[in-house]
């Protein structure tokens, strides 16, 4: 069931944990298919995990960056590719604070909305009546096979031929060609393929500047610089993967071994547990300074 604007971060963390059996069931296909299965994508979407930054007025939870990162980290602890897609998909729900309210309501009326985005290249936009004609090809479109919308950066040429600051342009799935070229060794199930558009019309209300934009919603998150999205979206991923690795090792170290079993890393499990307990006692809760405005409001 899709979560509503009244859902708190604890509910999303619980939703992540409920997905453990489904992810374990399909994990074997992640590397071979190079994308997450439809069943996993649908479960993530219906848990509301792709709309963590969506404004409350539009039916989203509008999480703080700190809570957002906790959810992404928890998802990455289960599987790096799954967590990466949660971070990217939910990160793009921040679009709800930049585009006109009517546009966002229309797009996110579908609970399976996922916006694949790419900033690794810049397309070309030509001003025309009512918007732009855009062409370009962008790499690293994570979740491209499941995306309902795509966002690519485009450079607008001014009348004197000079390039203006990049524009975020949004494309409907039907206008996009996805190139199935994601053959990598890590994060294989993210399906981060190239996508391309050729001379596609993008209306003015389906675009906004990458920098110096004017938020359409009052929330604090929408007043942060656009480039701050990378900090909350990407930094939680390695933290979550590391946490998952530690959790897995702790579970392995806790298993009983047979007297006749071959020596392994678990042979010194008690030593490891003592070492790990000491490290945990020295740790302090991670509360970044940017979480304070939300926590004090």
Short mmCIF file of C-alpha atoms in Angstrom, two decimals:
data_model
loop_
_atom_site.label_atom_id
_atom_site.label_comp_id
_atom_site.label_asym_id
_atom_site.label_seq_id
_atom_site.Cartn_x
_atom_site.Cartn_y
_atom_site.Cartn_z
CA UNK A 1 0.00 0.00 0.00
CA UNK A 2 1.34 3.43 -0.96
CA UNK A 3 2.40 5.53 2.00
CA UNK A 4 1.00 9.01 2.46
CA UNK A 5 2.28 12.40 3.49
CA UNK A 6 1.69 11.47 7.14
CA UNK A 7 4.15 8.57 6.99
CA UNK A 8 7.31 9.07 9.07
CA UNK A 9 10.86 7.88 8.51
CA UNK A 10 10.36 4.89 10.85
CA UNK A 11 7.61 3.61 8.55
CA UNK A 12 9.92 3.75 5.55
CA UNK A 13 12.70 2.01 7.45
CA UNK A 14 10.22 -0.72 8.38
CA UNK A 15 9.10 -0.95 4.74
CA UNK A 16 12.71 -1.54 3.68
CA UNK A 17 13.01 -4.44 6.11
CA UNK A 18 9.78 -6.00 4.87
CA UNK A 19 11.35 -6.23 1.42
CA UNK A 20 14.16 -8.54 2.61
CA UNK A 21 12.46 -11.83 1.58
CA UNK A 22 11.55 -10.50 -1.88
CA UNK A 23 15.05 -9.16 -2.53
CA UNK A 24 16.62 -12.42 -1.36
CA UNK A 25 14.28 -14.36 -3.65
CA UNK A 26 15.32 -12.42 -6.75
CA UNK A 27 18.92 -11.54 -5.92
CA UNK A 28 20.28 -14.30 -8.16
CA UNK A 29 18.99 -12.50 -11.27
CA UNK A 30 20.44 -9.10 -10.43
CA UNK A 31 23.82 -9.60 -12.10
CA UNK A 32 22.61 -11.61 -15.08
CA UNK A 33 19.71 -9.29 -15.99
CA UNK A 34 21.64 -6.10 -15.13
CA UNK A 35 18.47 -4.56 -13.69
CA UNK A 36 16.16 -5.27 -10.78
CA UNK A 37 13.17 -7.51 -11.61
CA UNK A 38 9.77 -5.93 -12.17
CA UNK A 39 8.48 -7.46 -8.92
CA UNK A 40 11.18 -5.72 -6.88
CA UNK A 41 10.69 -2.38 -8.64
CA UNK A 42 6.92 -2.50 -8.09
CA UNK A 43 7.38 -3.36 -4.41
CA UNK A 44 9.79 -0.44 -3.93
CA UNK A 45 7.43 1.94 -5.70
CA UNK A 46 4.34 0.81 -3.80
CA UNK A 47 6.23 1.21 -0.52
CA UNK A 48 6.67 4.88 -1.46
CA UNK A 49 10.45 4.58 -1.55
CA UNK A 50 10.76 6.58 -4.79
CA UNK A 51 9.02 9.69 -3.43
CA UNK A 52 10.80 10.46 -0.16
CA UNK A 53 11.38 14.13 -1.09
CA UNK A 54 7.94 14.73 -2.61
CA UNK A 55 6.20 17.75 -0.98
CA UNK A 56 3.60 16.97 1.67
CA UNK A 57 1.04 19.08 -0.13
CA UNK A 58 1.41 16.72 -3.09
CA UNK A 59 1.05 13.55 -1.04
CA UNK A 60 4.70 12.91 -0.21
CA UNK A 61 6.53 12.69 3.12
CA UNK A 62 8.98 15.54 2.38
CA UNK A 63 11.70 13.94 4.50
CA UNK A 64 14.66 15.89 5.77
CA UNK A 65 18.03 15.08 4.14
CA UNK A 66 19.08 13.28 7.33
CA UNK A 67 16.01 11.00 7.33
CA UNK A 68 16.32 10.53 3.58
CA UNK A 69 19.90 9.33 3.97
CA UNK A 70 18.91 6.91 6.74
CA UNK A 71 16.36 5.27 4.44
CA UNK A 72 18.81 5.08 1.52
CA UNK A 73 21.51 3.64 3.80
CA UNK A 74 19.10 0.98 5.07
CA UNK A 75 18.18 0.01 1.51
CA UNK A 76 21.86 -0.17 0.51
CA UNK A 77 22.56 -2.43 3.48
CA UNK A 78 20.19 -4.96 1.86
CA UNK A 79 21.64 -4.56 -1.63
CA UNK A 80 23.78 -1.84 -3.16
CA UNK A 81 21.88 -1.71 -6.46
CA UNK A 82 18.50 -1.54 -4.74
CA UNK A 83 19.69 1.24 -2.45
CA UNK A 84 21.24 3.16 -5.34
CA UNK A 85 17.90 3.13 -7.16
CA UNK A 86 16.05 4.21 -4.02
CA UNK A 87 18.47 7.11 -3.63
CA UNK A 88 18.25 8.18 -7.26
CA UNK A 89 14.52 7.68 -7.68
CA UNK A 90 13.59 9.30 -4.37
CA UNK A 91 16.15 12.04 -4.95
CA UNK A 92 14.36 12.99 -8.15
CA UNK A 93 11.06 13.35 -6.27
CA UNK A 94 12.61 16.61 -5.07
CA UNK A 95 11.50 17.81 -8.50
CA UNK A 96 8.14 18.32 -6.83
CA UNK A 97 9.49 21.51 -5.32
CA UNK A 98 10.83 22.92 -8.59
CA UNK A 99 8.13 22.30 -11.21
CA UNK A 100 4.56 23.69 -11.31
CA UNK A 101 2.24 21.97 -8.86
CA UNK A 102 -0.19 20.83 -11.57
CA UNK A 103 2.62 19.11 -13.49
CA UNK A 104 3.89 17.28 -10.40
CA UNK A 105 0.39 16.17 -9.39
CA UNK A 106 -0.12 14.69 -12.82
CA UNK A 107 3.20 12.84 -12.87
CA UNK A 108 3.06 11.47 -9.33
CA UNK A 109 -0.58 10.44 -9.50
CA UNK A 110 0.92 7.16 -10.71
CA UNK A 111 2.40 5.40 -7.65
CA UNK A 112 5.03 3.79 -9.90
CA UNK A 113 6.48 7.10 -11.10
CA UNK A 114 10.25 6.94 -11.38
CA UNK A 115 12.36 9.67 -12.97
CA UNK A 116 15.68 8.45 -14.39
CA UNK A 117 18.17 11.29 -14.46
CA UNK A 118 21.63 11.88 -15.86
CA UNK A 119 24.05 14.73 -15.41
CA UNK A 120 27.10 13.11 -17.02
CA UNK A 121 26.55 14.92 -20.32
CA UNK A 122 24.81 17.98 -21.69
CA UNK A 123 22.38 17.96 -24.58
CA UNK A 124 21.39 20.90 -26.75
CA UNK A 125 18.18 22.89 -26.34
CA UNK A 126 16.84 25.36 -28.87
CA UNK A 127 14.26 27.92 -27.80
CA UNK A 128 10.96 27.67 -29.63
CA UNK A 129 7.44 28.92 -28.94
CA UNK A 130 6.27 27.51 -25.60
CA UNK A 131 9.48 25.71 -24.71
CA UNK A 132 12.50 24.01 -26.28
CA UNK A 133 13.51 21.48 -28.92
CA UNK A 134 16.02 19.17 -27.24
CA UNK A 135 18.48 16.60 -28.56
CA UNK A 136 21.11 14.65 -26.67
CA UNK A 137 22.39 11.38 -25.29
CA UNK A 138 23.07 10.91 -21.61
CA UNK A 139 24.97 8.08 -19.83
CA UNK A 140 24.24 6.53 -16.43
CA UNK A 141 20.44 6.71 -16.54
CA UNK A 142 19.91 4.54 -13.47
CA UNK A 143 16.60 2.68 -13.55
CA UNK A 144 16.11 3.50 -17.24
CA UNK A 145 14.19 0.28 -18.00
CA UNK A 146 11.54 1.07 -15.39
CA UNK A 147 11.47 4.86 -15.69
CA UNK A 148 8.24 6.68 -16.47
CA UNK A 149 10.08 9.98 -17.04
CA UNK A 150 13.64 11.02 -17.82
CA UNK A 151 15.65 14.11 -16.97
CA UNK A 152 18.68 15.24 -18.92
CA UNK A 153 20.74 18.41 -18.76
CA UNK A 154 20.70 20.62 -21.83
CA UNK A 155 22.60 23.74 -22.79
CA UNK A 156 20.49 26.54 -24.21
CA UNK A 157 22.05 28.57 -26.98
CA UNK A 158 21.43 32.29 -26.68
CA UNK A 159 20.76 34.56 -29.65
CA UNK A 160 24.45 35.43 -29.92
CA UNK A 161 25.46 31.77 -29.92
CA UNK A 162 26.74 31.69 -26.34
CA UNK A 163 25.80 28.80 -24.05
CA UNK A 164 23.60 29.60 -21.06
CA UNK A 165 23.59 27.71 -17.73
CA UNK A 166 22.36 24.10 -18.02
CA UNK A 167 18.64 23.43 -18.02
CA UNK A 168 16.97 20.35 -16.50
CA UNK A 169 14.67 19.00 -19.20
CA UNK A 170 12.08 16.28 -18.54
CA UNK A 171 11.02 13.79 -21.20
CA UNK A 172 8.11 11.37 -21.44
CA UNK A 173 9.08 7.70 -21.76
CA UNK A 174 7.60 7.52 -25.26
CA UNK A 175 10.07 10.18 -26.50
CA UNK A 176 13.18 8.40 -25.19
CA UNK A 177 15.38 5.67 -26.66
CA UNK A 178 17.13 3.54 -24.03
CA UNK A 179 20.43 2.00 -25.14
CA UNK A 180 21.01 -1.29 -23.32
CA UNK A 181 24.74 -0.79 -22.71
CA UNK A 182 25.12 -1.30 -18.96
CA UNK A 183 27.87 -3.93 -18.73
CA UNK A 184 29.84 -3.30 -15.55
CA UNK A 185 31.24 -5.16 -12.55
CA UNK A 186 29.58 -3.14 -9.76
CA UNK A 187 26.00 -2.00 -9.11
CA UNK A 188 25.04 -4.17 -12.07
CA UNK A 189 21.33 -4.30 -11.22
CA UNK A 190 20.91 -0.52 -11.47
CA UNK A 191 20.35 -0.72 -15.23
CA UNK A 192 22.18 2.59 -15.64
CA UNK A 193 21.95 2.67 -19.41
CA UNK A 194 22.38 5.56 -21.84
CA UNK A 195 19.21 7.28 -22.98
CA UNK A 196 18.69 9.54 -25.96
CA UNK A 197 16.21 12.04 -27.42
CA UNK A 198 16.23 13.61 -30.86
CA UNK A 199 14.51 16.91 -31.53
CA UNK A 200 11.94 16.40 -28.77
CA UNK A 201 9.71 19.29 -27.72
CA UNK A 202 9.91 20.10 -24.01
CA UNK A 203 7.38 22.62 -22.78
CA UNK A 204 8.65 25.40 -20.52
CA UNK A 205 6.77 23.99 -17.54
CA UNK A 206 8.60 20.67 -17.95
CA UNK A 207 12.00 22.26 -17.33
CA UNK A 208 13.85 24.32 -14.76
CA UNK A 209 17.41 25.67 -14.34
CA UNK A 210 19.99 23.45 -12.67
CA UNK A 211 21.12 26.43 -10.62
CA UNK A 212 19.44 29.70 -9.64
CA UNK A 213 15.99 28.13 -9.82
CA UNK A 214 12.90 29.44 -8.03
CA UNK A 215 11.26 26.80 -5.80
CA UNK A 216 7.54 26.28 -6.27
CA UNK A 217 7.09 24.88 -2.73
CA UNK A 218 8.04 26.48 0.61
CA UNK A 219 9.82 23.52 2.22
CA UNK A 220 13.41 23.94 3.38
CA UNK A 221 14.63 21.07 1.21
CA UNK A 222 13.59 22.91 -1.96
CA UNK A 223 15.59 25.99 -1.00
CA UNK A 224 18.87 24.13 -0.78
CA UNK A 225 21.20 24.46 -3.80
CA UNK A 226 20.31 21.98 -6.52
CA UNK A 227 23.78 20.43 -6.41
CA UNK A 228 23.22 19.49 -2.75
CA UNK A 229 21.10 16.59 -4.04
CA UNK A 230 24.30 14.71 -4.88
CA UNK A 231 25.48 14.86 -1.26
CA UNK A 232 22.41 13.20 0.24
CA UNK A 233 21.78 10.82 -2.66
CA UNK A 234 25.26 9.40 -3.23
CA UNK A 235 27.05 9.60 0.13
CA UNK A 236 24.60 7.25 1.85
CA UNK A 237 25.27 4.48 -0.66
CA UNK A 238 28.80 3.39 0.41
CA UNK A 239 27.79 3.79 4.05
CA UNK A 240 24.89 1.40 3.54
CA UNK A 241 26.94 -1.11 1.57
CA UNK A 242 29.59 -1.09 4.31
CA UNK A 243 26.91 -1.52 6.96
CA UNK A 244 25.49 -4.49 5.07
CA UNK A 245 28.94 -6.06 4.81
CA UNK A 246 29.52 -5.64 8.56
CA UNK A 247 26.08 -7.09 9.37
CA UNK A 248 26.79 -10.08 7.12
CA UNK A 249 30.17 -10.68 8.73
CA UNK A 250 28.67 -10.47 12.22
CA UNK A 251 26.06 -13.04 11.24
CA UNK A 252 28.77 -15.27 9.78
CA UNK A 253 30.96 -14.91 12.85
CA UNK A 254 28.05 -15.91 15.06
CA UNK A 255 27.52 -19.26 13.41
CA UNK A 256 28.60 -22.41 15.20
CA UNK A 257 31.33 -24.43 13.51
CA UNK A 258 31.80 -28.18 13.55
CA UNK A 259 34.93 -29.62 15.10
CA UNK A 260 35.78 -31.25 11.79
CA UNK A 261 35.06 -28.18 9.69
CA UNK A 262 37.86 -26.53 7.70
CA UNK A 263 39.40 -23.46 9.36
CA UNK A 264 37.77 -20.17 8.34
CA UNK A 265 37.49 -16.56 9.44
CA UNK A 266 34.88 -17.60 11.98
CA UNK A 267 37.45 -19.57 13.94
CA UNK A 268 38.18 -16.38 15.85
CA UNK A 269 34.56 -15.27 16.13
CA UNK A 270 34.75 -14.47 19.84
CA UNK A 271 37.79 -12.24 19.26
CA UNK A 272 35.97 -10.44 16.48
CA UNK A 273 32.86 -9.90 18.58
CA UNK A 274 34.94 -8.38 21.36
CA UNK A 275 36.69 -6.12 18.85
CA UNK A 276 33.40 -5.09 17.26
CA UNK A 277 31.74 -4.43 20.63
CA UNK A 278 34.57 -2.13 21.61
CA UNK A 279 34.27 -0.19 18.33
CA UNK A 280 30.51 0.21 18.72
CA UNK A 281 30.91 1.64 22.20
CA UNK A 282 33.28 4.25 20.83
CA UNK A 283 30.86 5.30 18.09
CA UNK A 284 28.59 8.32 18.49
CA UNK A 285 25.29 8.81 16.63
CA UNK A 286 25.77 10.45 13.25
CA UNK A 287 23.74 13.67 13.34
CA UNK A 288 24.99 16.00 10.59
CA UNK A 289 24.67 19.74 11.19
CA UNK A 290 22.24 20.12 8.29
CA UNK A 291 19.66 18.00 10.12
CA UNK A 292 19.28 20.58 12.87
CA UNK A 293 16.91 23.04 11.07
CA UNK A 294 14.43 20.21 10.50
CA UNK A 295 14.79 18.81 14.03
CA UNK A 296 14.31 22.20 15.68
CA UNK A 297 11.31 23.24 13.56
#
